[in-house]
Amino acid sequence: MRTRISPWMPLLCCLCQLSAEIGEIPEGYTPIFNGKDLSGWHISRSNHHGTTLDARVEKGVLIIGQNPIGEGGILLTDKRYKDFELYLEVMPDWGCDGGVFLRSSEDGNAYQLAIDYVPDGLMGALIMEGLPKDGPGGAGAGRSDAWKELWKKDDWNSFRVRMTGLAPHIIIWLNDVEIVDFTDDRNRAIGGAEDGMIALQRHFTSASSWRGVPGGVHRFRNIAIKELN
Amino acid sequence: MPITRILLWLSVLPCLLAAQPKTYTNSIGMEFVLAPAGSFVMGKFAPACAEAGTRDFVTESHYQECVKLAREAALPGFKAEVPRPFYVGKFEVTQQQYRQVMGKNPSYHTEDKVGEPSSDYPVDSISWQDAQAFIRRMNALEKTNAYRLPTEVEWEYAAGAGTDARPQTGAQTREVAWYRLNSGYVTHPVGQKTPNAWGLYDMLGNVWEWVQDWYDYQVVPSGPSGPVSGKVHVLKGGGFQCYQRMARVPAHAGGPGTTVSLGFRVVREAR
């Protein structure tokens, strides 16, 4: 069989390459970060990681870091979500702890996808951030090495999170491979909240808590959501 | 000085002293403690760095860079004056007191949630405007204008019992505050933890407390009086669900906060 090479092939390859570089929001998701500014987001002024987070947008990328040194924080969506699938791409600096909070309170009590990019960190784990830790679900879905095989170093990596149900069922995919399937025994949200905000976190640091190299940041892009309720 | 003037002074002196007893209980049973005039240092900021080797990838150059940035970011603080004595609420305003004054109780932490009558629990789910409405009605009830929210200076002065902020251990926080590690993620009746040196309860933890000031979006207060306008107000002390970093006297937070953890205490001007 003769293979015919399209004259458009070089252009298509070029477009494919471009697409790989800027990433792509999967079909059916609605962007919640416009790539230009922080419209639709706000910094928590009552979160213990910090109240003066450095959150900025550069070349289509949402960057969060400490401001001043030691003071991290969380950047919350203005909107609250109940059942959803969240898609985002992340490129953290090595040695920095951060995460994505799910159904978060304004103070940052939330189910958390840890993006804890440090040796022996909790990368890709589902943990309880300022939520009760008792009962069968209290430990979340903790430390696993599953991410190490899938992680693309010095490159963008995608997370997809599906969160449904009042006692939440949470599935996490890293670069399209499922790494967490967790079902809680109850709803742990503060005040019994049935919905909450999505938050991007940069951990605080102190003399006794090394959670980031000076100047280190977490970068996010292509943040999008599909509401399921 | 003529003898008549001395006699006049002596005759009114007991009245002046009697006007400022150490404690005061108002018409609805709210208890207050007299805070003396004084001053303290607030607004200090001193980030601290983990030394090289704290984690195996933490190098000496990381540490040195952190120390440099910490030095640049450090703030010496400023002297905050409290020129006159004032009465500060011994407890956070309770659900019973709020209901008595406002005829309703907006709290989340009622009997069905906490498993016992919640009258003595702090009122929660309170906005800054709700707190002001309570104060207006309290003033009207007693035909006075002496009740108000504390300023942030007054709040820190009272919470620290007139001293400058000191480092606070986890054990100390457990002793004085209902917070994330001992609250069970609900509020508790006021006055159960150890009070501070002035006999004030729950200054840290239980519910966040609104103060009068607008929030300035700074890591620590930028001066003794807050900005003249703003979008949200300052929150102090942290709530039952907060980490210790917020349940500290100098922690400087702002609204909107987490609704079910928001309350207040009132001060009364001493005349």
Short mmCIF file of C-alpha atoms in Angstrom, two decimals:
data_model
loop_
_atom_site.label_atom_id
_atom_site.label_comp_id
_atom_site.label_asym_id
_atom_site.label_seq_id
_atom_site.Cartn_x
_atom_site.Cartn_y
_atom_site.Cartn_z
CA MET A 1 0.00 0.00 0.00
CA ARG A 2 1.26 3.39 -0.92
CA THR A 3 1.38 5.96 1.80
CA ARG A 4 0.48 9.42 0.67
CA ILE A 5 2.01 12.28 2.61
CA SER A 6 -0.25 15.28 2.78
CA PRO A 7 1.31 18.60 1.75
CA TRP A 8 -0.31 19.99 4.92
CA MET A 9 1.63 17.59 7.15
CA PRO A 10 4.40 20.04 8.19
CA LEU A 11 1.79 22.59 9.23
CA LEU A 12 -0.23 19.94 11.11
CA CYS A 13 2.89 18.78 12.93
CA CYS A 14 3.67 22.34 13.83
CA LEU A 15 0.14 22.83 15.23
CA CYS A 16 0.41 19.54 17.16
CA GLN A 17 3.66 20.70 18.68
CA LEU A 18 2.12 24.06 19.60
CA SER A 19 -0.86 22.29 21.14
CA ALA A 20 1.45 20.10 23.22
CA GLU A 21 3.24 23.17 24.44
CA ILE A 22 0.22 25.10 25.60
CA GLY A 23 -1.72 22.04 26.72
CA GLU A 24 -5.35 21.48 26.05
CA ILE A 25 -8.54 21.58 28.05
CA PRO A 26 -10.48 18.33 27.50
CA GLU A 27 -13.84 18.53 25.77
CA GLY A 28 -16.84 19.33 27.93
CA TYR A 29 -14.91 21.38 30.53
CA THR A 30 -15.39 25.10 31.10
CA PRO A 31 -12.25 27.18 31.76
CA ILE A 32 -12.21 28.86 35.19
CA PHE A 33 -8.90 30.69 34.58
CA ASN A 34 -8.92 33.08 31.62
CA GLY A 35 -5.15 33.09 31.09
CA LYS A 36 -5.00 36.87 31.47
CA ASP A 37 -5.88 37.91 34.99
CA LEU A 38 -7.32 36.60 38.26
CA SER A 39 -10.97 37.31 37.44
CA GLY A 40 -13.14 34.78 39.26
CA TRP A 41 -10.50 34.16 41.93
CA HIS A 42 -9.61 35.77 45.26
CA ILE A 43 -6.93 35.38 47.92
CA SER A 44 -8.07 34.07 51.31
CA ARG A 45 -7.33 36.64 54.02
CA SER A 46 -7.95 34.13 56.80
CA ASN A 47 -5.89 31.09 55.80
CA HIS A 48 -3.05 29.96 58.06
CA HIS A 49 -0.65 29.41 55.16
CA GLY A 50 -0.68 33.18 54.72
CA THR A 51 -2.97 36.08 53.87
CA THR A 52 -0.80 37.94 51.36
CA LEU A 53 -0.12 35.27 48.72
CA ASP A 54 1.84 36.31 45.63
CA ALA A 55 -0.66 35.35 42.89
CA ARG A 56 -0.04 36.61 39.35
CA VAL A 57 -0.51 35.75 35.70
CA GLU A 58 2.41 35.66 33.26
CA LYS A 59 2.11 34.53 29.63
CA GLY A 60 -1.08 32.59 30.25
CA VAL A 61 0.27 30.90 33.37
CA LEU A 62 -1.11 31.39 36.88
CA ILE A 63 1.82 31.59 39.32
CA ILE A 64 1.58 31.44 43.10
CA GLY A 65 4.45 31.96 45.50
CA GLN A 66 5.24 33.30 48.93
CA ASN A 67 4.91 36.99 49.78
CA PRO A 68 6.81 37.89 51.87
CA ILE A 69 9.18 34.97 52.47
CA GLY A 70 7.52 32.38 54.68
CA GLU A 71 3.96 33.48 53.91
CA GLY A 72 2.13 31.31 51.38
CA GLY A 73 -1.64 31.16 51.13
CA ILE A 74 -4.52 30.04 48.99
CA LEU A 75 -6.18 31.45 45.89
CA LEU A 76 -9.88 30.54 45.88
CA THR A 77 -12.50 30.50 43.16
CA ASP A 78 -15.26 33.00 43.85
CA LYS A 79 -17.76 30.29 42.92
CA ARG A 80 -18.62 27.24 45.01
CA TYR A 81 -18.84 23.75 43.53
CA LYS A 82 -20.51 20.56 44.70
CA ASP A 83 -20.05 17.60 42.34
CA PHE A 84 -17.50 18.22 39.61
CA GLU A 85 -14.60 17.13 37.51
CA LEU A 86 -11.63 19.49 37.66
CA TYR A 87 -8.83 19.54 35.10
CA LEU A 88 -5.60 21.49 35.45
CA GLU A 89 -1.96 21.40 34.47
CA VAL A 90 0.78 22.14 36.95
CA MET A 91 4.52 22.81 36.96
CA PRO A 92 5.86 23.28 40.50
CA ASP A 93 9.42 24.21 41.34
CA TRP A 94 11.35 21.34 42.90
CA GLY A 95 11.40 21.61 46.68
CA CYS A 96 8.01 23.35 46.99
CA ASP A 97 4.85 22.17 48.73
CA GLY A 98 1.47 23.17 47.41
CA GLY A 99 -1.83 21.67 46.46
CA VAL A 100 -5.33 21.95 45.14
CA PHE A 101 -8.09 22.28 47.73
CA LEU A 102 -11.46 20.71 46.96
CA ARG A 103 -14.74 22.05 48.43
CA SER A 104 -12.65 24.47 50.48
CA SER A 105 -13.89 26.86 53.15
CA GLU A 106 -12.71 30.47 53.02
CA ASP A 107 -10.19 29.58 55.75
CA GLY A 108 -8.87 26.64 53.69
CA ASN A 109 -10.42 23.61 55.41
CA ALA A 110 -10.69 21.16 52.53
CA TYR A 111 -10.05 17.82 50.92
CA GLN A 112 -6.66 18.33 49.31
CA LEU A 113 -4.86 16.98 46.28
CA ALA A 114 -1.27 17.40 47.48
CA ILE A 115 1.23 18.79 44.98
CA ASP A 116 4.02 18.35 47.43
CA TYR A 117 7.08 18.34 45.15
CA VAL A 118 9.78 17.43 47.65
CA PRO A 119 11.65 14.21 48.39
CA ASP A 120 9.28 11.75 50.08
CA GLY A 121 6.49 14.26 49.63
CA LEU A 122 2.81 13.52 49.24
CA MET A 123 2.61 14.28 45.53
CA GLY A 124 -0.74 13.13 44.14
CA ALA A 125 -2.08 12.09 47.54
CA LEU A 126 -5.57 12.94 48.80
CA ILE A 127 -5.26 14.37 52.31
CA MET A 128 -7.40 16.12 54.93
CA GLU A 129 -6.41 19.78 55.21
CA GLY A 130 -7.83 21.16 58.45
CA LEU A 131 -10.60 18.55 58.47
CA PRO A 132 -11.31 15.89 61.13
CA LYS A 133 -9.03 12.88 60.74
CA ASP A 134 -11.03 10.29 62.70
CA GLY A 135 -12.93 7.35 61.27
CA PRO A 136 -12.13 5.03 58.39
CA GLY A 137 -11.68 7.82 55.82
CA GLY A 138 -9.64 10.11 58.05
CA ALA A 139 -6.28 9.18 56.62
CA GLY A 140 -7.41 9.99 53.08
CA ALA A 141 -5.43 8.29 50.34
CA GLY A 142 -1.93 9.00 51.47
CA ARG A 143 1.60 8.53 50.34
CA SER A 144 2.15 6.49 47.21
CA ASP A 145 4.96 6.25 44.70
CA ALA A 146 2.51 5.94 41.82
CA TRP A 147 3.28 9.49 40.67
CA LYS A 148 7.01 8.92 40.22
CA GLU A 149 6.59 6.74 37.12
CA LEU A 150 4.10 9.15 35.58
CA TRP A 151 5.65 12.52 36.41
CA LYS A 152 7.25 14.51 33.60
CA LYS A 153 10.18 16.35 35.13
CA ASP A 154 10.59 20.04 34.29
CA ASP A 155 7.42 19.88 32.22
CA TRP A 156 3.69 20.35 32.55
CA ASN A 157 1.73 17.54 34.18
CA SER A 158 -2.04 17.22 34.16
CA PHE A 159 -4.32 16.34 37.04
CA ARG A 160 -7.96 15.45 36.72
CA VAL A 161 -10.08 15.16 39.85
CA ARG A 162 -13.63 13.83 40.04
CA MET A 163 -15.46 14.64 43.29
CA THR A 164 -19.03 13.46 43.80
CA GLY A 165 -21.38 12.74 46.69
CA LEU A 166 -21.88 14.23 50.12
CA ALA A 167 -19.55 11.64 51.65
CA PRO A 168 -17.24 12.32 48.78
CA HIS A 169 -15.98 9.83 46.25
CA ILE A 170 -12.77 11.27 44.83
CA ILE A 171 -10.84 9.91 41.86
CA ILE A 172 -7.54 11.48 40.78
CA TRP A 173 -5.77 10.96 37.48
CA LEU A 174 -2.20 12.09 36.84
CA ASN A 175 -1.37 12.44 33.15
CA ASP A 176 -4.51 10.41 32.36
CA VAL A 177 -3.61 7.51 34.67
CA GLU A 178 -5.76 6.89 37.75
CA ILE A 179 -3.67 7.17 40.93
CA VAL A 180 -6.32 7.66 43.66
CA ASP A 181 -9.79 6.21 44.17
CA PHE A 182 -11.03 7.27 47.60
CA THR A 183 -14.47 7.19 49.20
CA ASP A 184 -14.98 8.90 52.54
CA ASP A 185 -17.24 7.48 55.26
CA ARG A 186 -18.89 10.88 55.77
CA ASN A 187 -18.82 14.53 54.79
CA ARG A 188 -16.01 16.18 56.81
CA ALA A 189 -16.56 19.76 55.60
CA ILE A 190 -16.68 22.51 58.23
CA GLY A 191 -20.25 23.30 59.22
CA GLY A 192 -21.50 20.40 57.13
CA ALA A 193 -21.04 22.42 53.93
CA GLU A 194 -22.23 20.52 50.89
CA ASP A 195 -20.19 22.55 48.44
CA GLY A 196 -17.07 24.70 48.52
CA MET A 197 -14.44 26.51 46.52
CA ILE A 198 -11.50 25.24 44.50
CA ALA A 199 -8.25 26.65 45.87
CA LEU A 200 -4.64 26.66 44.72
CA GLN A 201 -2.24 26.48 47.64
CA ARG A 202 1.33 27.50 48.38
CA HIS A 203 2.49 26.21 51.77
CA PHE A 204 3.96 28.49 54.45
CA THR A 205 7.53 27.95 55.65
CA SER A 206 9.14 28.57 59.02
CA ALA A 207 12.24 27.62 60.98
CA SER A 208 10.68 24.25 61.79
CA SER A 209 8.71 23.69 58.58
CA TRP A 210 10.75 23.59 55.38
CA ARG A 211 8.14 23.53 52.65
CA GLY A 212 9.78 25.46 49.86
CA VAL A 213 12.93 26.88 48.40
CA PRO A 214 13.17 30.69 48.56
CA GLY A 215 11.47 32.19 45.52
CA GLY A 216 9.99 28.83 44.48
CA VAL A 217 6.56 28.86 42.88
CA HIS A 218 3.72 26.62 41.71
CA ARG A 219 2.55 27.27 38.13
CA PHE A 220 -0.91 26.34 36.85
CA ARG A 221 -2.59 26.58 33.45
CA ASN A 222 -5.63 25.26 31.60
CA ILE A 223 -7.74 25.17 34.74
CA ALA A 224 -11.23 23.99 33.83
CA ILE A 225 -14.23 22.38 35.43
CA LYS A 226 -17.20 20.25 34.50
CA GLU A 227 -20.05 20.55 36.99
CA LEU A 228 -21.90 17.30 37.54
CA ASN A 229 -24.84 18.37 39.69
CA MET B 1 -4.91 75.72 96.44
CA PRO B 2 -7.81 77.04 98.51
CA ILE B 3 -9.10 74.63 101.13
CA THR B 4 -12.58 74.60 99.57
CA ARG B 5 -11.16 73.24 96.29
CA ILE B 6 -9.22 70.51 98.12
CA LEU B 7 -12.37 69.53 99.99
CA LEU B 8 -14.29 69.46 96.73
CA TRP B 9 -11.69 67.15 95.15
CA LEU B 10 -11.71 64.89 98.17
CA SER B 11 -15.50 64.71 98.07
CA VAL B 12 -15.66 63.62 94.40
CA LEU B 13 -12.62 61.31 94.54
CA PRO B 14 -14.56 58.25 95.79
CA CYS B 15 -17.08 58.80 93.01
CA LEU B 16 -14.30 58.90 90.42
CA LEU B 17 -12.78 55.71 91.78
CA ALA B 18 -16.18 54.04 92.10
CA ALA B 19 -16.92 54.93 88.46
CA GLN B 20 -14.25 52.51 87.30
CA PRO B 21 -14.60 49.27 89.18
CA LYS B 22 -12.39 46.41 87.98
CA THR B 23 -15.35 44.50 86.61
CA TYR B 24 -18.74 45.47 85.30
CA THR B 25 -21.88 43.48 84.58
CA ASN B 26 -24.44 45.11 82.30
CA SER B 27 -28.24 44.96 82.19
CA ILE B 28 -28.36 41.65 80.32
CA GLY B 29 -25.66 39.99 82.41
CA MET B 30 -22.70 40.54 80.07
CA GLU B 31 -19.49 40.63 82.12
CA PHE B 32 -16.64 43.05 81.47
CA VAL B 33 -13.10 43.47 82.81
CA LEU B 34 -11.38 46.87 83.06
CA ALA B 35 -8.31 47.16 80.85
CA PRO B 36 -5.98 49.91 82.10
CA ALA B 37 -4.47 52.56 79.85
CA GLY B 38 -1.07 51.57 78.52
CA SER B 39 0.98 50.77 75.46
CA PHE B 40 2.59 47.80 73.75
CA VAL B 41 4.47 46.94 70.56
CA MET B 42 2.41 45.51 67.70
CA GLY B 43 3.03 44.90 64.01
CA LYS B 44 6.34 43.06 64.38
CA PHE B 45 7.16 40.63 61.56
CA ALA B 46 10.19 38.37 61.64
CA PRO B 47 10.14 35.41 59.22
CA ALA B 48 12.35 32.54 60.35
CA CYS B 49 14.30 30.15 58.12
CA ALA B 50 14.97 26.44 58.40
CA GLU B 51 18.67 25.74 58.57
CA ALA B 52 20.61 23.84 55.93
CA GLY B 53 20.14 20.10 56.28
CA THR B 54 16.65 20.38 57.81
CA ARG B 55 15.69 18.28 54.79
CA ASP B 56 18.35 16.53 52.79
CA PHE B 57 17.92 18.83 49.79
CA VAL B 58 18.02 22.06 51.81
CA THR B 59 21.39 23.61 51.07
CA GLU B 60 23.39 26.32 52.76
CA SER B 61 22.65 28.62 49.80
CA HIS B 62 18.88 28.05 50.27
CA TYR B 63 19.28 29.00 53.90
CA GLN B 64 21.37 32.09 53.15
CA GLU B 65 18.90 33.24 50.48
CA CYS B 66 16.02 32.76 52.93
CA VAL B 67 17.86 34.71 55.64
CA LYS B 68 18.49 37.56 53.20
CA LEU B 69 14.82 37.72 52.14
CA ALA B 70 13.68 37.41 55.76
CA ARG B 71 15.89 40.32 56.75
CA GLU B 72 14.44 42.44 53.93
CA ALA B 73 10.86 41.53 54.88
CA ALA B 74 11.22 41.98 58.65
CA LEU B 75 9.22 44.78 60.28
CA PRO B 76 10.17 46.26 63.65
CA GLY B 77 6.59 46.99 64.73
CA PHE B 78 5.36 50.17 66.33
CA LYS B 79 4.23 51.41 69.70
CA ALA B 80 0.46 51.17 70.05
CA GLU B 81 -1.12 53.38 72.71
CA VAL B 82 -4.29 52.76 74.63
CA PRO B 83 -4.81 56.23 76.10
CA ARG B 84 -7.82 55.49 78.30
CA PRO B 85 -8.99 52.50 80.32
CA PHE B 86 -11.87 50.56 78.75
CA TYR B 87 -14.04 47.60 79.64
CA VAL B 88 -13.55 44.52 77.51
CA GLY B 89 -16.02 41.65 77.30
CA LYS B 90 -14.85 38.78 79.50
CA PHE B 91 -16.41 36.33 77.02
CA GLU B 92 -17.41 36.19 73.39
CA VAL B 93 -21.06 37.24 72.97
CA THR B 94 -23.17 34.14 73.60
CA GLN B 95 -26.14 32.79 71.68
CA GLN B 96 -28.40 33.59 74.64
CA GLN B 97 -27.21 37.21 74.82
CA TYR B 98 -27.58 37.67 71.07
CA ARG B 99 -31.10 36.24 71.12
CA GLN B 100 -32.03 38.41 74.12
CA VAL B 101 -30.96 41.58 72.33
CA MET B 102 -31.79 40.75 68.70
CA GLY B 103 -34.70 38.33 69.11
CA LYS B 104 -33.02 35.67 66.94
CA ASN B 105 -30.07 33.32 66.87
CA PRO B 106 -28.35 32.86 63.51
CA SER B 107 -25.84 30.28 64.84
CA TYR B 108 -24.97 27.01 63.14
CA HIS B 109 -23.83 25.44 66.43
CA THR B 110 -27.24 24.92 68.03
CA GLU B 111 -28.43 22.00 70.17
CA ASP B 112 -28.99 19.66 67.21
CA LYS B 113 -25.34 20.10 66.21
CA VAL B 114 -23.59 20.15 69.59
CA GLY B 115 -25.81 17.73 71.52
CA GLU B 116 -26.63 20.03 74.43
CA PRO B 117 -28.34 23.37 75.00
CA SER B 118 -26.25 25.96 73.20
CA SER B 119 -27.19 29.12 75.18
CA ASP B 120 -23.66 29.60 76.49
CA TYR B 121 -21.97 28.84 73.19
CA PRO B 122 -20.62 31.87 71.32
CA VAL B 123 -23.03 33.21 68.74
CA ASP B 124 -21.69 32.32 65.29
CA SER B 125 -22.47 33.05 61.63
CA ILE B 126 -22.20 36.76 62.43
CA SER B 127 -21.23 39.35 59.84
CA TRP B 128 -19.50 42.59 60.83
CA GLN B 129 -22.80 44.35 60.11
CA ASP B 130 -24.66 41.91 62.41
CA ALA B 131 -22.20 42.77 65.20
CA GLN B 132 -22.83 46.48 64.63
CA ALA B 133 -26.60 45.94 64.72
CA PHE B 134 -26.24 44.15 68.08
CA ILE B 135 -24.15 47.03 69.42
CA ARG B 136 -26.67 49.66 68.24
CA ARG B 137 -29.48 47.83 70.00
CA MET B 138 -27.40 47.26 73.16
CA ASN B 139 -26.67 51.00 73.28
CA ALA B 140 -30.36 51.78 72.76
CA LEU B 141 -31.40 49.33 75.51
CA GLU B 142 -29.17 51.09 78.03
CA LYS B 143 -29.61 54.58 76.56
CA THR B 144 -25.86 54.97 76.10
CA ASN B 145 -23.29 55.04 73.32
CA ALA B 146 -20.62 53.26 75.35
CA TYR B 147 -20.75 49.89 73.56
CA ARG B 148 -18.72 49.21 70.42
CA LEU B 149 -16.39 46.66 68.84
CA PRO B 150 -12.78 46.85 70.01
CA THR B 151 -10.24 48.36 67.65
CA GLU B 152 -7.51 45.96 66.52
CA VAL B 153 -5.11 47.75 68.90
CA GLU B 154 -7.50 47.27 71.82
CA TRP B 155 -8.12 43.65 70.87
CA GLU B 156 -4.40 42.77 70.76
CA TYR B 157 -3.74 44.76 73.92
CA ALA B 158 -6.51 42.87 75.75
CA ALA B 159 -5.62 39.46 74.28
CA GLY B 160 -1.98 39.91 75.28
CA ALA B 161 -3.02 41.35 78.68
CA GLY B 162 -1.00 44.48 77.97
CA THR B 163 2.21 42.74 76.98
CA ASP B 164 4.08 42.54 73.68
CA ALA B 165 3.45 39.37 71.67
CA ARG B 166 5.64 36.43 72.62
CA PRO B 167 6.31 33.12 70.88
CA GLN B 168 3.47 30.72 71.65
CA THR B 169 3.92 26.97 72.06
CA GLY B 170 1.41 24.33 71.02
CA ALA B 171 0.89 23.41 74.69
CA GLN B 172 -0.01 27.02 75.50
CA THR B 173 -2.50 27.15 72.64
CA ARG B 174 -4.20 23.94 73.83
CA GLU B 175 -4.49 25.45 77.31
CA VAL B 176 -6.22 28.68 76.30
CA ALA B 177 -7.95 28.00 72.98
CA TRP B 178 -10.45 25.77 71.22
CA TYR B 179 -8.78 25.29 67.87
CA ARG B 180 -8.23 22.61 65.26
CA LEU B 181 -6.36 20.17 67.50
CA ASN B 182 -8.78 20.09 70.46
CA SER B 183 -12.16 21.47 69.37
CA GLY B 184 -13.53 18.44 67.56
CA TYR B 185 -14.29 20.97 64.81
CA VAL B 186 -17.18 22.61 66.67
CA THR B 187 -17.48 25.61 69.01
CA HIS B 188 -17.64 25.19 72.80
CA PRO B 189 -19.39 27.06 75.64
CA VAL B 190 -17.54 30.28 76.45
CA GLY B 191 -15.26 30.40 79.49
CA GLN B 192 -14.08 26.79 79.64
CA LYS B 193 -10.44 27.31 78.76
CA THR B 194 -7.82 29.02 80.92
CA PRO B 195 -8.30 32.80 80.83
CA ASN B 196 -5.44 35.21 80.16
CA ALA B 197 -3.74 37.30 82.87
CA TRP B 198 -6.60 39.81 82.85
CA GLY B 199 -9.26 37.09 83.21
CA LEU B 200 -10.43 37.21 79.58
CA TYR B 201 -11.60 33.93 78.05
CA ASP B 202 -11.38 32.54 74.51
CA MET B 203 -9.47 35.48 73.06
CA LEU B 204 -7.84 32.80 70.88
CA GLY B 205 -9.92 30.15 69.13
CA ASN B 206 -13.61 29.16 69.46
CA VAL B 207 -14.94 31.85 67.09
CA TRP B 208 -13.10 34.48 65.07
CA GLU B 209 -13.78 37.94 66.49
CA TRP B 210 -14.63 40.95 64.33
CA VAL B 211 -12.93 44.21 65.29
CA GLN B 212 -13.80 47.74 64.24
CA ASP B 213 -10.95 48.31 61.75
CA TRP B 214 -11.01 47.99 57.98
CA TYR B 215 -8.55 45.38 56.72
CA ASP B 216 -5.40 46.69 55.01
CA TYR B 217 -4.29 43.54 53.09
CA GLN B 218 -0.90 43.58 54.87
CA VAL B 219 0.84 40.71 56.63
CA VAL B 220 0.75 42.65 59.92
CA PRO B 221 -1.12 45.89 60.70
CA SER B 222 0.63 48.77 58.95
CA GLY B 223 -0.09 51.24 61.75
CA PRO B 224 -2.03 51.78 64.97
CA SER B 225 -5.18 52.90 63.16
CA GLY B 226 -6.53 50.84 60.30
CA PRO B 227 -7.22 52.36 56.88
CA VAL B 228 -10.05 54.93 56.64
CA SER B 229 -12.02 52.76 54.23
CA GLY B 230 -11.92 49.29 52.75
CA LYS B 231 -13.84 46.29 51.54
CA VAL B 232 -13.65 43.89 54.49
CA HIS B 233 -12.93 44.17 58.18
CA VAL B 234 -10.22 42.66 60.35
CA LEU B 235 -10.71 39.26 62.01
CA LYS B 236 -8.74 38.26 65.12
CA GLY B 237 -8.01 35.18 67.19
CA GLY B 238 -8.93 32.35 64.83
CA GLY B 239 -11.80 29.92 65.17
CA PHE B 240 -12.40 26.35 66.30
CA GLN B 241 -11.25 25.01 62.92
CA CYS B 242 -8.08 27.08 62.63
CA TYR B 243 -4.43 26.11 62.88
CA GLN B 244 -2.28 27.69 65.56
CA ARG B 245 -0.84 30.15 63.04
CA MET B 246 -4.19 31.95 63.21
CA ALA B 247 -4.88 31.34 66.92
CA ARG B 248 -2.17 33.82 67.93
CA VAL B 249 -2.49 37.36 69.27
CA PRO B 250 -0.67 39.07 66.35
CA ALA B 251 -2.37 37.09 63.55
CA HIS B 252 -3.87 39.73 61.26
CA ALA B 253 -6.69 38.34 59.12
CA GLY B 254 -9.57 39.79 57.15
CA GLY B 255 -13.06 38.91 55.99
CA PRO B 256 -15.12 37.34 54.65
CA GLY B 257 -13.96 34.34 56.72
CA THR B 258 -15.79 31.04 57.16
CA THR B 259 -19.36 31.89 58.20
CA VAL B 260 -19.96 29.24 60.89
CA SER B 261 -16.81 30.39 62.74
CA LEU B 262 -17.52 34.14 62.91
CA GLY B 263 -18.46 35.86 66.17
CA PHE B 264 -17.47 38.88 68.26
CA ARG B 265 -17.00 40.40 71.69
CA VAL B 266 -17.84 43.93 72.68
CA VAL B 267 -16.07 46.62 74.65
CA ARG B 268 -17.66 49.34 76.79
CA GLU B 269 -16.06 52.70 77.24
CA ALA B 270 -15.16 53.49 80.84
CA ARG B 271 -16.51 56.82 81.94
#
